[in-house]
Amino acid sequence: MDINKFREAIDSDEGLKSKRKILISLCVILIGLNFSGATLHEANTFIFKLKFTHHENILYLFAISILFLTLRYYGYAKSYHDQLFSFWSKRMLSDYRVFCYTPKEEDISGLLSKRIDVWPGDEPGIQSPNYKINGLFQRNLTYETTGHDEVHGEYSYQSDIELNTYTDKWGRKDYLKLLSYEARYQLEALFKYRETLDLLFPYIISFIALFSFFVRSVLVSST
């Protein structure tokens, strides 16, 4: 999927848009209540009006609803997050300073060449690897390769090169340099491609809303 088709897919996803709209609306209401110290006495449900005598409990209801909707929104947005990750990580691996494969010489150069210990002639999959984040400061380089089984014969599988494992050629400084390239391309994706911020904004405002809920007493006393 190219970036234009990706944008069309997000813009036409009614489920994602509805979850985002409801989540942002609830977050704005909760933030307004917490920062202003206002209380909610009545709610118009289009059929009848409700009057709340214990407005503090309504704030808990808002907070729980926001948490639930954030998880629901993540379920709808997960595939788009994965696609965005694929976009910026492939751009990073296309940077000759990070990874460069020369077909004529069958040679790999760039920063990651210090960690790659397989020959492209034996492992063609390493000619176009993928970048993978496993956890906090855990990074892998993955590529497709083949194995042989006596029962099933030849089969394909994904081989991982752990980038947070150091060797004689690949050290901590090299790994930190790789993380600096990663941060650069993530920031570029954040500011250059509107879809990144569009997908992240509901999480940001959800965090602000829940944070304001937990520090409400401090906010009210300071106003």
PDB file of C-alpha atoms in Angstrom:
ATOM      1  CA  MET A   1       0.000   0.000   0.000  1.00  0.00           C
ATOM      2  CA  ASP A   2       1.383   3.416  -0.990  1.00  0.00           C
ATOM      3  CA  ILE A   3       0.858   6.569   1.058  1.00  0.00           C
ATOM      4  CA  ASN A   4      -2.058   7.815  -1.084  1.00  0.00           C
ATOM      5  CA  LYS A   5      -4.043   4.589  -0.773  1.00  0.00           C
ATOM      6  CA  PHE A   6      -3.202   4.550   2.927  1.00  0.00           C
ATOM      7  CA  ARG A   7      -4.689   8.028   3.339  1.00  0.00           C
ATOM      8  CA  GLU A   8      -7.818   7.007   1.458  1.00  0.00           C
ATOM      9  CA  ALA A   9      -8.205   3.952   3.695  1.00  0.00           C
ATOM     10  CA  ILE A  10      -8.020   6.067   6.874  1.00  0.00           C
ATOM     11  CA  ASP A  11     -10.332   8.776   5.542  1.00  0.00           C
ATOM     12  CA  SER A  12     -12.955   6.216   4.535  1.00  0.00           C
ATOM     13  CA  ASP A  13     -12.823   4.151   7.747  1.00  0.00           C
ATOM     14  CA  GLU A  14     -16.106   5.104   9.399  1.00  0.00           C
ATOM     15  CA  GLY A  15     -15.497   2.875  12.422  1.00  0.00           C
ATOM     16  CA  LEU A  16     -12.187   4.556  13.201  1.00  0.00           C
ATOM     17  CA  LYS A  17     -13.643   8.046  12.701  1.00  0.00           C
ATOM     18  CA  SER A  18     -16.637   7.409  14.951  1.00  0.00           C
ATOM     19  CA  LYS A  19     -14.493   6.015  17.794  1.00  0.00           C
ATOM     20  CA  ARG A  20     -12.108   8.953  17.488  1.00  0.00           C
ATOM     21  CA  LYS A  21     -14.928  11.506  17.505  1.00  0.00           C
ATOM     22  CA  ILE A  22     -16.612  10.054  20.599  1.00  0.00           C
ATOM     23  CA  LEU A  23     -13.303   9.643  22.446  1.00  0.00           C
ATOM     24  CA  ILE A  24     -12.173  13.213  21.743  1.00  0.00           C
ATOM     25  CA  SER A  25     -15.592  14.612  22.741  1.00  0.00           C
ATOM     26  CA  LEU A  26     -15.557  12.841  26.106  1.00  0.00           C
ATOM     27  CA  CYS A  27     -11.955  13.885  26.716  1.00  0.00           C
ATOM     28  CA  VAL A  28     -12.733  17.546  26.028  1.00  0.00           C
ATOM     29  CA  ILE A  29     -15.687  17.445  28.442  1.00  0.00           C
ATOM     30  CA  LEU A  30     -13.656  15.779  31.194  1.00  0.00           C
ATOM     31  CA  ILE A  31     -10.742  18.188  30.743  1.00  0.00           C
ATOM     32  CA  GLY A  32     -13.146  21.139  30.907  1.00  0.00           C
ATOM     33  CA  LEU A  33     -14.769  19.845  34.096  1.00  0.00           C
ATOM     34  CA  ASN A  34     -11.441  19.140  35.776  1.00  0.00           C
ATOM     35  CA  PHE A  35      -9.679  22.372  34.862  1.00  0.00           C
ATOM     36  CA  SER A  36     -12.634  24.651  35.592  1.00  0.00           C
ATOM     37  CA  GLY A  37     -13.964  22.891  38.665  1.00  0.00           C
ATOM     38  CA  ALA A  38     -17.443  22.934  37.131  1.00  0.00           C
ATOM     39  CA  THR A  39     -20.052  20.349  38.108  1.00  0.00           C
ATOM     40  CA  LEU A  40     -22.451  18.506  35.852  1.00  0.00           C
ATOM     41  CA  HIS A  41     -26.052  18.787  37.136  1.00  0.00           C
ATOM     42  CA  GLU A  42     -28.165  17.917  34.105  1.00  0.00           C
ATOM     43  CA  ALA A  43     -27.733  15.952  30.910  1.00  0.00           C
ATOM     44  CA  ASN A  44     -30.125  16.065  27.997  1.00  0.00           C
ATOM     45  CA  THR A  45     -30.448  12.608  26.456  1.00  0.00           C
ATOM     46  CA  PHE A  46     -32.908  13.858  23.769  1.00  0.00           C
ATOM     47  CA  ILE A  47     -35.710  11.853  25.460  1.00  0.00           C
ATOM     48  CA  PHE A  48     -35.516  13.146  29.021  1.00  0.00           C
ATOM     49  CA  LYS A  49     -33.230  15.088  31.314  1.00  0.00           C
ATOM     50  CA  LEU A  50     -31.130  13.572  34.067  1.00  0.00           C
ATOM     51  CA  LYS A  51     -30.092  15.481  37.180  1.00  0.00           C
ATOM     52  CA  PHE A  52     -27.030  14.248  39.049  1.00  0.00           C
ATOM     53  CA  THR A  53     -26.792  14.624  42.812  1.00  0.00           C
ATOM     54  CA  HIS A  54     -23.334  13.047  43.113  1.00  0.00           C
ATOM     55  CA  HIS A  55     -21.455  14.713  40.284  1.00  0.00           C
ATOM     56  CA  GLU A  56     -18.106  13.300  41.444  1.00  0.00           C
ATOM     57  CA  ASN A  57     -19.283   9.838  40.421  1.00  0.00           C
ATOM     58  CA  ILE A  58     -19.958  11.131  36.927  1.00  0.00           C
ATOM     59  CA  LEU A  59     -16.285  12.021  36.616  1.00  0.00           C
ATOM     60  CA  TYR A  60     -15.382   8.427  37.412  1.00  0.00           C
ATOM     61  CA  LEU A  61     -17.834   7.309  34.740  1.00  0.00           C
ATOM     62  CA  PHE A  62     -16.204   9.666  32.239  1.00  0.00           C
ATOM     63  CA  ALA A  63     -12.716   8.399  33.131  1.00  0.00           C
ATOM     64  CA  ILE A  64     -13.721   4.731  32.790  1.00  0.00           C
ATOM     65  CA  SER A  65     -15.475   5.460  29.484  1.00  0.00           C
ATOM     66  CA  ILE A  66     -12.406   7.260  28.145  1.00  0.00           C
ATOM     67  CA  LEU A  67     -10.150   4.373  29.121  1.00  0.00           C
ATOM     68  CA  PHE A  68     -12.479   1.877  27.449  1.00  0.00           C
ATOM     69  CA  LEU A  69     -12.850   3.974  24.291  1.00  0.00           C
ATOM     70  CA  THR A  70      -9.083   4.440  24.079  1.00  0.00           C
ATOM     71  CA  LEU A  71      -8.640   0.669  24.029  1.00  0.00           C
ATOM     72  CA  ARG A  72     -11.416   0.347  21.447  1.00  0.00           C
ATOM     73  CA  TYR A  73      -9.822   3.069  19.317  1.00  0.00           C
ATOM     74  CA  TYR A  74      -6.465   1.274  19.486  1.00  0.00           C
ATOM     75  CA  GLY A  75      -8.146  -1.888  18.188  1.00  0.00           C
ATOM     76  CA  TYR A  76      -9.402   0.020  15.138  1.00  0.00           C
ATOM     77  CA  ALA A  77      -6.132   1.934  14.616  1.00  0.00           C
ATOM     78  CA  LYS A  78      -3.648  -0.926  15.164  1.00  0.00           C
ATOM     79  CA  SER A  79      -3.376  -1.911  11.494  1.00  0.00           C
ATOM     80  CA  TYR A  80      -2.757   1.741  10.538  1.00  0.00           C
ATOM     81  CA  HIS A  81      -0.047   2.052  13.197  1.00  0.00           C
ATOM     82  CA  ASP A  82       1.642  -1.018  11.709  1.00  0.00           C
ATOM     83  CA  GLN A  83       1.465   0.458   8.224  1.00  0.00           C
ATOM     84  CA  LEU A  84       2.916   3.785   9.378  1.00  0.00           C
ATOM     85  CA  PHE A  85       5.739   1.896  11.087  1.00  0.00           C
ATOM     86  CA  SER A  86       6.401   0.077   7.822  1.00  0.00           C
ATOM     87  CA  PHE A  87       6.555   3.388   5.924  1.00  0.00           C
ATOM     88  CA  TRP A  88       9.126   5.135   8.105  1.00  0.00           C
ATOM     89  CA  SER A  89      11.208   2.015   8.847  1.00  0.00           C
ATOM     90  CA  LYS A  90      11.553   1.250   5.122  1.00  0.00           C
ATOM     91  CA  ARG A  91      12.622   4.853   4.513  1.00  0.00           C
ATOM     92  CA  MET A  92      15.231   4.439   7.236  1.00  0.00           C
ATOM     93  CA  LEU A  93      16.558   1.199   5.725  1.00  0.00           C
ATOM     94  CA  SER A  94      16.713   2.959   2.342  1.00  0.00           C
ATOM     95  CA  ASP A  95      19.198   5.442   3.808  1.00  0.00           C
ATOM     96  CA  TYR A  96      22.643   4.373   2.560  1.00  0.00           C
ATOM     97  CA  ARG A  97      24.151   5.460   5.871  1.00  0.00           C
ATOM     98  CA  VAL A  98      22.033   2.835   7.636  1.00  0.00           C
ATOM     99  CA  PHE A  99      21.799   0.012   5.082  1.00  0.00           C
ATOM    100  CA  CYS A 100      22.902  -0.326   1.493  1.00  0.00           C
ATOM    101  CA  TYR A 101      23.047  -3.462  -0.638  1.00  0.00           C
ATOM    102  CA  THR A 102      25.090  -3.412  -3.863  1.00  0.00           C
ATOM    103  CA  PRO A 103      23.911  -6.239  -6.172  1.00  0.00           C
ATOM    104  CA  LYS A 104      26.947  -6.172  -8.459  1.00  0.00           C
ATOM    105  CA  GLU A 105      29.409  -6.832  -5.638  1.00  0.00           C
ATOM    106  CA  GLU A 106      26.857  -8.667  -3.481  1.00  0.00           C
ATOM    107  CA  ASP A 107      28.034  -6.467  -0.651  1.00  0.00           C
ATOM    108  CA  ILE A 108      26.249  -4.769   2.260  1.00  0.00           C
ATOM    109  CA  SER A 109      27.467  -1.423   3.572  1.00  0.00           C
ATOM    110  CA  GLY A 110      26.205   1.159   6.004  1.00  0.00           C
ATOM    111  CA  LEU A 111      25.870   1.110   9.770  1.00  0.00           C
ATOM    112  CA  LEU A 112      23.977  -2.185   9.962  1.00  0.00           C
ATOM    113  CA  SER A 113      26.658  -4.009   7.975  1.00  0.00           C
ATOM    114  CA  LYS A 114      28.649  -4.148  11.219  1.00  0.00           C
ATOM    115  CA  ARG A 115      25.993  -6.394  12.763  1.00  0.00           C
ATOM    116  CA  ILE A 116      25.064  -8.522   9.730  1.00  0.00           C
ATOM    117  CA  ASP A 117      27.167 -11.683   9.723  1.00  0.00           C
ATOM    118  CA  VAL A 118      25.609 -13.495   6.759  1.00  0.00           C
ATOM    119  CA  TRP A 119      26.547 -13.254   3.085  1.00  0.00           C
ATOM    120  CA  PRO A 120      23.802 -12.004   0.722  1.00  0.00           C
ATOM    121  CA  GLY A 121      24.704 -14.708  -1.759  1.00  0.00           C
ATOM    122  CA  ASP A 122      23.827 -17.412   0.743  1.00  0.00           C
ATOM    123  CA  GLU A 123      20.915 -15.496   2.308  1.00  0.00           C
ATOM    124  CA  PRO A 124      19.087 -13.514  -0.430  1.00  0.00           C
ATOM    125  CA  GLY A 125      16.500 -12.340   2.083  1.00  0.00           C
ATOM    126  CA  ILE A 126      19.049 -10.112   3.816  1.00  0.00           C
ATOM    127  CA  GLN A 127      19.170  -7.994   0.653  1.00  0.00           C
ATOM    128  CA  SER A 128      15.848  -6.404   1.669  1.00  0.00           C
ATOM    129  CA  PRO A 129      15.414  -6.829   5.441  1.00  0.00           C
ATOM    130  CA  ASN A 130      12.739  -5.407   7.722  1.00  0.00           C
ATOM    131  CA  TYR A 131      13.104  -3.436  10.933  1.00  0.00           C
ATOM    132  CA  LYS A 132      11.367  -4.686  14.070  1.00  0.00           C
ATOM    133  CA  ILE A 133      10.800  -3.202  17.537  1.00  0.00           C
ATOM    134  CA  ASN A 134      10.284  -5.890  20.178  1.00  0.00           C
ATOM    135  CA  GLY A 135      10.158  -3.714  23.271  1.00  0.00           C
ATOM    136  CA  LEU A 136      11.937  -0.945  25.113  1.00  0.00           C
ATOM    137  CA  PHE A 137      15.357  -0.549  23.413  1.00  0.00           C
ATOM    138  CA  GLN A 138      14.978  -3.980  21.778  1.00  0.00           C
ATOM    139  CA  ARG A 139      15.485  -3.882  18.033  1.00  0.00           C
ATOM    140  CA  ASN A 140      15.772  -6.662  15.452  1.00  0.00           C
ATOM    141  CA  LEU A 141      16.588  -6.885  11.791  1.00  0.00           C
ATOM    142  CA  THR A 142      14.464  -9.598  10.152  1.00  0.00           C
ATOM    143  CA  TYR A 143      14.674 -11.327   6.791  1.00  0.00           C
ATOM    144  CA  GLU A 144      13.141 -14.312   5.033  1.00  0.00           C
ATOM    145  CA  THR A 145      15.230 -17.458   4.782  1.00  0.00           C
ATOM    146  CA  THR A 146      14.739 -21.171   4.161  1.00  0.00           C
ATOM    147  CA  GLY A 147      15.436 -24.362   6.073  1.00  0.00           C
ATOM    148  CA  HIS A 148      15.169 -28.065   5.368  1.00  0.00           C
ATOM    149  CA  ASP A 149      13.161 -30.644   7.229  1.00  0.00           C
ATOM    150  CA  GLU A 150      13.506 -34.395   6.642  1.00  0.00           C
ATOM    151  CA  VAL A 151       9.734 -34.832   6.731  1.00  0.00           C
ATOM    152  CA  HIS A 152       8.361 -31.704   5.031  1.00  0.00           C
ATOM    153  CA  GLY A 153      11.374 -30.776   2.932  1.00  0.00           C
ATOM    154  CA  GLU A 154      12.264 -27.135   2.358  1.00  0.00           C
ATOM    155  CA  TYR A 155      10.341 -24.480   4.282  1.00  0.00           C
ATOM    156  CA  SER A 156      10.507 -20.712   4.743  1.00  0.00           C
ATOM    157  CA  TYR A 157      10.818 -18.831   8.016  1.00  0.00           C
ATOM    158  CA  GLN A 158      11.809 -15.438   9.381  1.00  0.00           C
ATOM    159  CA  SER A 159      15.286 -15.082  10.790  1.00  0.00           C
ATOM    160  CA  ASP A 160      16.095 -12.367  13.351  1.00  0.00           C
ATOM    161  CA  ILE A 161      19.302 -10.476  13.967  1.00  0.00           C
ATOM    162  CA  GLU A 162      19.209  -8.966  17.449  1.00  0.00           C
ATOM    163  CA  LEU A 163      20.593  -5.455  17.206  1.00  0.00           C
ATOM    164  CA  ASN A 164      20.807  -4.990  20.974  1.00  0.00           C
ATOM    165  CA  THR A 165      23.296  -7.907  21.143  1.00  0.00           C
ATOM    166  CA  TYR A 166      26.856  -6.663  20.819  1.00  0.00           C
ATOM    167  CA  THR A 167      29.769  -8.232  18.922  1.00  0.00           C
ATOM    168  CA  ASP A 168      33.369  -7.306  18.188  1.00  0.00           C
ATOM    169  CA  LYS A 169      32.243  -5.143  15.263  1.00  0.00           C
ATOM    170  CA  TRP A 170      28.883  -3.957  16.631  1.00  0.00           C
ATOM    171  CA  GLY A 171      29.031  -2.047  19.903  1.00  0.00           C
ATOM    172  CA  ARG A 172      26.887   0.130  22.132  1.00  0.00           C
ATOM    173  CA  LYS A 173      27.862   3.299  20.245  1.00  0.00           C
ATOM    174  CA  ASP A 174      26.721   1.746  16.976  1.00  0.00           C
ATOM    175  CA  TYR A 175      23.404   0.755  18.538  1.00  0.00           C
ATOM    176  CA  LEU A 176      22.845   4.245  19.957  1.00  0.00           C
ATOM    177  CA  LYS A 177      23.669   5.710  16.554  1.00  0.00           C
ATOM    178  CA  LEU A 178      21.010   3.462  15.033  1.00  0.00           C
ATOM    179  CA  LEU A 179      18.484   4.712  17.607  1.00  0.00           C
ATOM    180  CA  SER A 180      19.337   8.283  16.637  1.00  0.00           C
ATOM    181  CA  TYR A 181      18.510   7.479  12.996  1.00  0.00           C
ATOM    182  CA  GLU A 182      15.291   5.842  14.165  1.00  0.00           C
ATOM    183  CA  ALA A 183      14.288   8.922  16.161  1.00  0.00           C
ATOM    184  CA  ARG A 184      15.037  11.135  13.175  1.00  0.00           C
ATOM    185  CA  TYR A 185      12.784   9.155  10.836  1.00  0.00           C
ATOM    186  CA  GLN A 186      10.017   8.889  13.424  1.00  0.00           C
ATOM    187  CA  LEU A 187      10.051  12.668  13.891  1.00  0.00           C
ATOM    188  CA  GLU A 188       9.994  13.115  10.132  1.00  0.00           C
ATOM    189  CA  ALA A 189       6.930  10.850   9.947  1.00  0.00           C
ATOM    190  CA  LEU A 190       5.264  12.829  12.746  1.00  0.00           C
ATOM    191  CA  PHE A 191       5.610  16.248  11.102  1.00  0.00           C
ATOM    192  CA  LYS A 192       5.764  15.379   7.406  1.00  0.00           C
ATOM    193  CA  TYR A 193       2.895  12.906   7.193  1.00  0.00           C
ATOM    194  CA  ARG A 194      -0.398  14.135   8.677  1.00  0.00           C
ATOM    195  CA  GLU A 195      -1.701  10.596   9.293  1.00  0.00           C
ATOM    196  CA  THR A 196       0.789  10.036  12.105  1.00  0.00           C
ATOM    197  CA  LEU A 197      -0.469  12.941  14.207  1.00  0.00           C
ATOM    198  CA  ASP A 198      -4.076  12.195  13.259  1.00  0.00           C
ATOM    199  CA  LEU A 199      -3.731   8.688  14.698  1.00  0.00           C
ATOM    200  CA  LEU A 200      -1.760   9.763  17.779  1.00  0.00           C
ATOM    201  CA  PHE A 201      -3.869  12.777  18.787  1.00  0.00           C
ATOM    202  CA  PRO A 202      -6.672  10.749  20.448  1.00  0.00           C
ATOM    203  CA  TYR A 203      -4.076   9.040  22.680  1.00  0.00           C
ATOM    204  CA  ILE A 204      -2.552  12.395  23.604  1.00  0.00           C
ATOM    205  CA  ILE A 205      -5.843  14.026  24.557  1.00  0.00           C
ATOM    206  CA  SER A 206      -6.921  10.837  26.354  1.00  0.00           C
ATOM    207  CA  PHE A 207      -3.768  10.968  28.479  1.00  0.00           C
ATOM    208  CA  ILE A 208      -4.361  14.656  29.257  1.00  0.00           C
ATOM    209  CA  ALA A 209      -7.971  13.949  30.239  1.00  0.00           C
ATOM    210  CA  LEU A 210      -7.094  11.042  32.547  1.00  0.00           C
ATOM    211  CA  PHE A 211      -4.169  12.981  34.033  1.00  0.00           C
ATOM    212  CA  SER A 212      -6.436  15.958  34.751  1.00  0.00           C
ATOM    213  CA  PHE A 213      -8.890  13.567  36.434  1.00  0.00           C
ATOM    214  CA  PHE A 214      -6.253  12.260  38.845  1.00  0.00           C
ATOM    215  CA  VAL A 215      -4.948  15.753  39.695  1.00  0.00           C
ATOM    216  CA  ARG A 216      -8.402  17.393  39.748  1.00  0.00           C
ATOM    217  CA  SER A 217      -8.201  18.404  43.419  1.00  0.00           C
ATOM    218  CA  VAL A 218      -4.917  20.236  42.807  1.00  0.00           C
ATOM    219  CA  LEU A 219      -6.289  21.976  39.702  1.00  0.00           C
ATOM    220  CA  VAL A 220      -9.462  23.114  41.453  1.00  0.00           C
ATOM    221  CA  SER A 221      -7.664  24.417  44.540  1.00  0.00           C
ATOM    222  CA  SER A 222      -5.257  26.458  42.422  1.00  0.00           C
ATOM    223  CA  THR A 223      -8.064  28.269  40.539  1.00  0.00           C
TER     224      THR A 223
END
